[in-house]
Coordinates of C-alpha atoms in Angstrom, one line a residue:
M1 CA 11.6 24.5 -21.6
A2 CA 10.4 20.9 -21.2
S3 CA 7.2 20.2 -19.2
R4 CA 5.9 17.1 -17.7
R5 CA 2.5 15.5 -18.1
R6 CA 1.0 13.7 -15.1
K7 CA -2.2 12.0 -14.5
L8 CA -4.6 13.5 -11.7
L9 CA -6.3 10.7 -9.7
K10 CA -9.1 11.9 -7.5
V11 CA -10.1 9.8 -4.4
I12 CA -12.9 10.5 -2.0
I13 CA -12.8 9.0 1.6
L14 CA -16.2 8.6 3.2
G15 CA -17.4 7.1 6.5
D16 CA -19.0 8.0 9.8
S17 CA -17.5 10.7 12.0
G18 CA -14.8 9.3 14.3
V19 CA -13.9 6.2 12.3
G20 CA -10.4 7.5 11.7
K21 CA -10.4 8.7 8.1
T22 CA -8.1 11.7 8.7
S23 CA -5.7 9.6 10.9
L24 CA -5.3 7.1 8.0
M25 CA -4.4 10.0 5.6
N26 CA -1.9 11.2 8.3
Q27 CA -0.1 7.9 8.2
Y28 CA 0.3 7.5 4.5
P29 CA 4.1 7.9 4.1
L30 CA 4.5 9.8 0.8
A31 CA 5.7 13.3 0.0
I32 CA 3.1 16.0 0.0
E33 CA 2.4 18.9 -2.3
V34 CA 0.5 21.9 -0.9
I35 CA -2.5 22.9 -3.1
G36 CA -1.2 24.8 -6.1
S37 CA -4.1 26.3 -7.8
L38 CA -5.0 29.7 -6.9
I39 CA -8.6 29.3 -8.3
L40 CA -9.2 26.3 -6.0
V41 CA -7.9 28.1 -3.0
M42 CA -10.2 31.1 -3.6
C43 CA -13.1 28.7 -4.0
L44 CA -12.4 27.1 -0.7
L45 CA -12.1 30.5 0.9
F46 CA -15.4 31.4 -0.5
V47 CA -17.1 28.3 0.8
S48 CA -15.5 28.9 4.2
W49 CA -16.9 32.5 4.2
Y50 CA -20.3 31.2 3.1
L51 CA -20.5 28.6 5.7
S52 CA -19.6 31.0 8.5
M53 CA -21.8 33.9 7.4
F54 CA -25.0 32.2 6.3
L55 CA -25.0 28.8 7.8
G56 CA -23.2 29.4 11.1
F57 CA -20.6 26.6 10.5
V58 CA -16.8 27.2 10.9
W59 CA -14.6 25.6 8.1
V60 CA -11.3 24.4 9.6
W61 CA -8.6 25.1 7.0
P62 CA -6.7 21.8 6.1
L63 CA -3.4 23.3 7.3
T64 CA -3.6 21.4 10.6
T65 CA -4.1 18.2 8.7
L66 CA -1.1 19.1 6.5
V67 CA 1.1 19.6 9.4
R68 CA 0.3 16.4 11.1
Y69 CA 0.6 14.5 7.8
V70 CA 4.1 15.9 7.1
N71 CA 5.2 15.0 10.6
R72 CA 3.5 11.6 10.4
K73 CA 2.2 11.9 13.8
F74 CA -1.0 10.2 15.2
S75 CA -3.1 12.2 17.5
I76 CA -5.1 10.4 20.2
Q77 CA -7.3 13.5 20.7
Y78 CA -10.1 13.2 18.3
K79 CA -11.0 16.3 16.1
A80 CA -13.8 16.0 13.6
T81 CA -13.3 17.2 10.1
I82 CA -15.4 20.2 9.2
G83 CA -16.5 20.3 5.6
A84 CA -13.6 18.6 3.9
D85 CA -9.8 18.4 4.1
F86 CA -7.9 18.3 0.9
L87 CA -4.4 16.8 0.1
T88 CA -2.4 16.0 -2.9
K89 CA 0.3 13.3 -3.0
E90 CA 2.9 12.4 -5.7
V91 CA 2.9 8.7 -6.3
Q92 CA 4.7 6.5 -8.7
I93 CA 3.0 3.3 -10.2
D94 CA 4.9 1.2 -12.7
D95 CA 7.5 3.9 -13.3
R96 CA 5.0 6.6 -14.0
L97 CA 4.3 9.6 -12.0
F98 CA 0.8 10.5 -10.8
T99 CA -0.8 13.1 -8.6
L100 CA -3.1 11.4 -6.0
Q101 CA -5.8 14.1 -4.9
I102 CA -7.5 13.1 -1.7
W103 CA -10.7 14.5 -0.2
D104 CA -11.3 13.7 3.4
T105 CA -15.0 14.6 3.8
A106 CA -16.9 15.2 7.0
G107 CA -18.8 12.5 8.4
Q108 CA -21.6 14.7 10.0
E109 CA -25.0 14.5 8.5
R110 CA -25.2 18.2 8.1
F111 CA -22.3 18.4 5.7
Q112 CA -23.6 15.7 3.3
S113 CA -25.4 18.2 1.2
L114 CA -21.9 19.5 0.1
G115 CA -21.2 16.1 -1.4
V116 CA -22.0 16.9 -4.9
A117 CA -19.4 19.6 -5.0
F118 CA -16.7 17.1 -3.7
Y119 CA -17.6 13.9 -5.3
R120 CA -17.9 14.8 -9.0
G121 CA -14.9 13.6 -11.0
A122 CA -13.7 11.1 -8.5
D123 CA -11.8 8.1 -9.8
C124 CA -12.2 6.0 -6.6
C125 CA -14.2 6.0 -3.3
V126 CA -12.8 4.7 0.0
L127 CA -15.3 3.6 2.5
V128 CA -14.0 3.5 6.1
Y129 CA -15.7 2.0 9.2
D130 CA -14.6 1.3 12.7
V131 CA -14.4 -2.5 13.4
N132 CA -15.5 -1.7 17.0
V133 CA -18.7 0.1 16.0
M134 CA -21.4 -1.8 14.3
K135 CA -23.3 1.3 13.2
S136 CA -20.3 2.5 11.3
F137 CA -20.3 -0.7 9.4
D138 CA -24.0 -0.7 8.8
N139 CA -23.8 2.8 7.4
L140 CA -21.4 1.7 4.6
N141 CA -24.2 1.0 2.3
N142 CA -25.7 4.4 2.9
W143 CA -22.4 6.1 2.2
R144 CA -21.9 4.1 -1.0
E145 CA -25.4 4.8 -2.3
E146 CA -25.1 8.5 -1.4
F147 CA -21.8 8.8 -3.3
L148 CA -23.2 7.1 -6.4
I149 CA -26.1 9.5 -6.4
Q150 CA -24.1 12.6 -5.8
A151 CA -21.1 11.7 -8.0
S152 CA -23.3 10.3 -10.9
P153 CA -20.4 8.2 -12.5
S154 CA -20.8 7.2 -16.1
D155 CA -20.8 3.5 -15.1
P156 CA -22.1 3.2 -11.5
E157 CA -22.2 -0.6 -11.5
N158 CA -18.4 -0.8 -12.1
F159 CA -17.2 2.3 -10.2
P160 CA -14.3 1.3 -8.1
F161 CA -14.6 1.3 -4.3
I162 CA -12.3 0.1 -1.6
V163 CA -13.3 -0.7 2.1
L164 CA -11.0 -0.1 5.1
G165 CA -11.8 -1.7 8.4
N166 CA -10.0 0.7 10.8
K167 CA -9.0 0.7 14.6
T168 CA -8.1 -3.0 14.7
D169 CA -5.6 -2.1 17.4
I170 CA -8.1 -1.1 20.1
D171 CA -8.0 -3.4 23.1
G172 CA -6.0 -5.9 21.3
G173 CA -8.8 -6.7 18.9
N174 CA -11.1 -7.9 21.8
S175 CA -13.5 -5.1 21.5
R176 CA -14.3 -5.5 17.8
V177 CA -17.9 -6.3 16.9
V178 CA -17.6 -6.5 13.1
S179 CA -15.7 -9.7 12.1
E180 CA -13.4 -9.8 9.0
K181 CA -15.6 -12.5 7.6
K182 CA -18.7 -10.4 7.8
A183 CA -16.9 -7.4 6.2
K184 CA -15.5 -9.5 3.3
H185 CA -19.0 -10.9 2.7
W186 CA -20.5 -7.5 2.3
C187 CA -17.6 -6.5 0.0
T188 CA -18.2 -9.6 -2.2
S189 CA -21.9 -8.9 -2.4
K190 CA -21.2 -5.4 -3.8
G191 CA -19.0 -6.6 -6.6
N192 CA -15.9 -7.9 -4.9
I193 CA -14.7 -4.6 -3.4
P194 CA -11.1 -4.8 -2.1
Y195 CA -11.0 -4.9 1.6
F196 CA -8.2 -4.0 4.1
E197 CA -8.1 -4.0 7.9
T198 CA -6.0 -1.2 9.1
S199 CA -4.8 0.6 12.2
A200 CA -4.0 4.3 11.8
K201 CA -2.4 4.4 15.2
E202 CA 0.0 1.5 14.6
G203 CA 0.3 2.2 10.8
I204 CA -0.8 -1.4 10.0
N205 CA -1.8 -1.9 6.4
V206 CA -2.1 1.8 5.7
E207 CA 0.6 2.0 3.0
A208 CA -0.7 -1.2 1.4
A209 CA -4.2 0.1 1.3
F210 CA -3.3 3.4 -0.2
E211 CA -1.2 1.8 -2.9
C212 CA -4.2 -0.3 -3.8
I213 CA -6.4 2.8 -3.9
A214 CA -4.0 4.5 -6.3
K215 CA -3.9 1.5 -8.6
I216 CA -7.7 1.2 -8.5
A217 CA -8.1 4.9 -9.3
L218 CA -5.7 4.6 -12.1
K219 CA -7.9 2.0 -13.8
N220 CA -10.9 4.4 -13.7
E221 CA -8.9 7.5 -15.0
P222 CA -9.3 8.6 -18.7
E223 CA -6.3 8.3 -20.9
D224 CA -5.7 12.1 -21.2
D225 CA -2.9 13.4 -19.0
I226 CA -3.0 16.9 -17.3
Y227 CA -0.5 19.5 -18.1
L228 CA 1.9 20.5 -15.3
P229 CA 4.3 23.3 -16.1
D230 CA 7.8 23.3 -14.7
T231 CA 8.1 24.8 -11.2
I232 CA 9.4 28.4 -10.7
D233 CA 12.1 28.9 -8.1
V234 CA 11.2 32.3 -6.5
A235 CA 14.6 32.6 -4.8
S236 CA 16.3 32.4 -8.2
G237 CA 14.4 35.4 -9.7
G238 CA 11.6 33.4 -11.5
R239 CA 13.9 31.3 -13.6
Q240 CA 12.2 28.0 -14.6
Q241 CA 13.7 24.9 -13.1
R242 CA 13.8 21.7 -15.1
S243 CA 11.8 18.8 -13.7
S244 CA 13.9 15.8 -12.7
G245 CA 13.7 12.6 -14.6
C246 CA 13.0 12.1 -18.3
E247 CA 11.9 15.1 -20.4
C248 CA 9.3 14.2 -22.9

């Protein structure tokens, strides 16, 4: 049976709690794949058990985020991410198929010690701030430095970042305190980091931002592809199904 080879692009989304990281993910309009690795699921379950038993924290399983994402709904009610949410999306760039693995990490300080487990192996880091909250913008540098320390990329000076100024829709833009000029100046000073102003609520610039994220992550990805076997249709008695498209 033919099998397909696909690149895995790992993306980390960072920013203060409440800036809208999860909402941005929910608006990204591509088909979703549920976590397929049993080993990874068991690891997440172990972390959940460890946090609840020894640290007194409750890990919220990413299922709620998956449901909101599939339905492409924006929730006005804010709910902080606990630990991290994990999603994978199948994307196509220049007629090639890729798996975009996105980690939405918690913005609370008490979870930053978990960063090293999530950041390692990342191909791109997305920094998100709220254009209406100056502190969230001021903290971008802290998030960037923390990521570089914990992820330990081989070439930290040239590691790809992207910055998203979110919640531009609030009060018609009258309540914003961080100007686009100020944000772009910061991005330029850090090596010309790509910058997008977004609204997760209105879906403004979200798709364009994630397309840029995927392309940036691809540039940082090694040449080796990952091996993905053909899917198995349980209903058909376990017979392998050929993947669509060209068989190589």
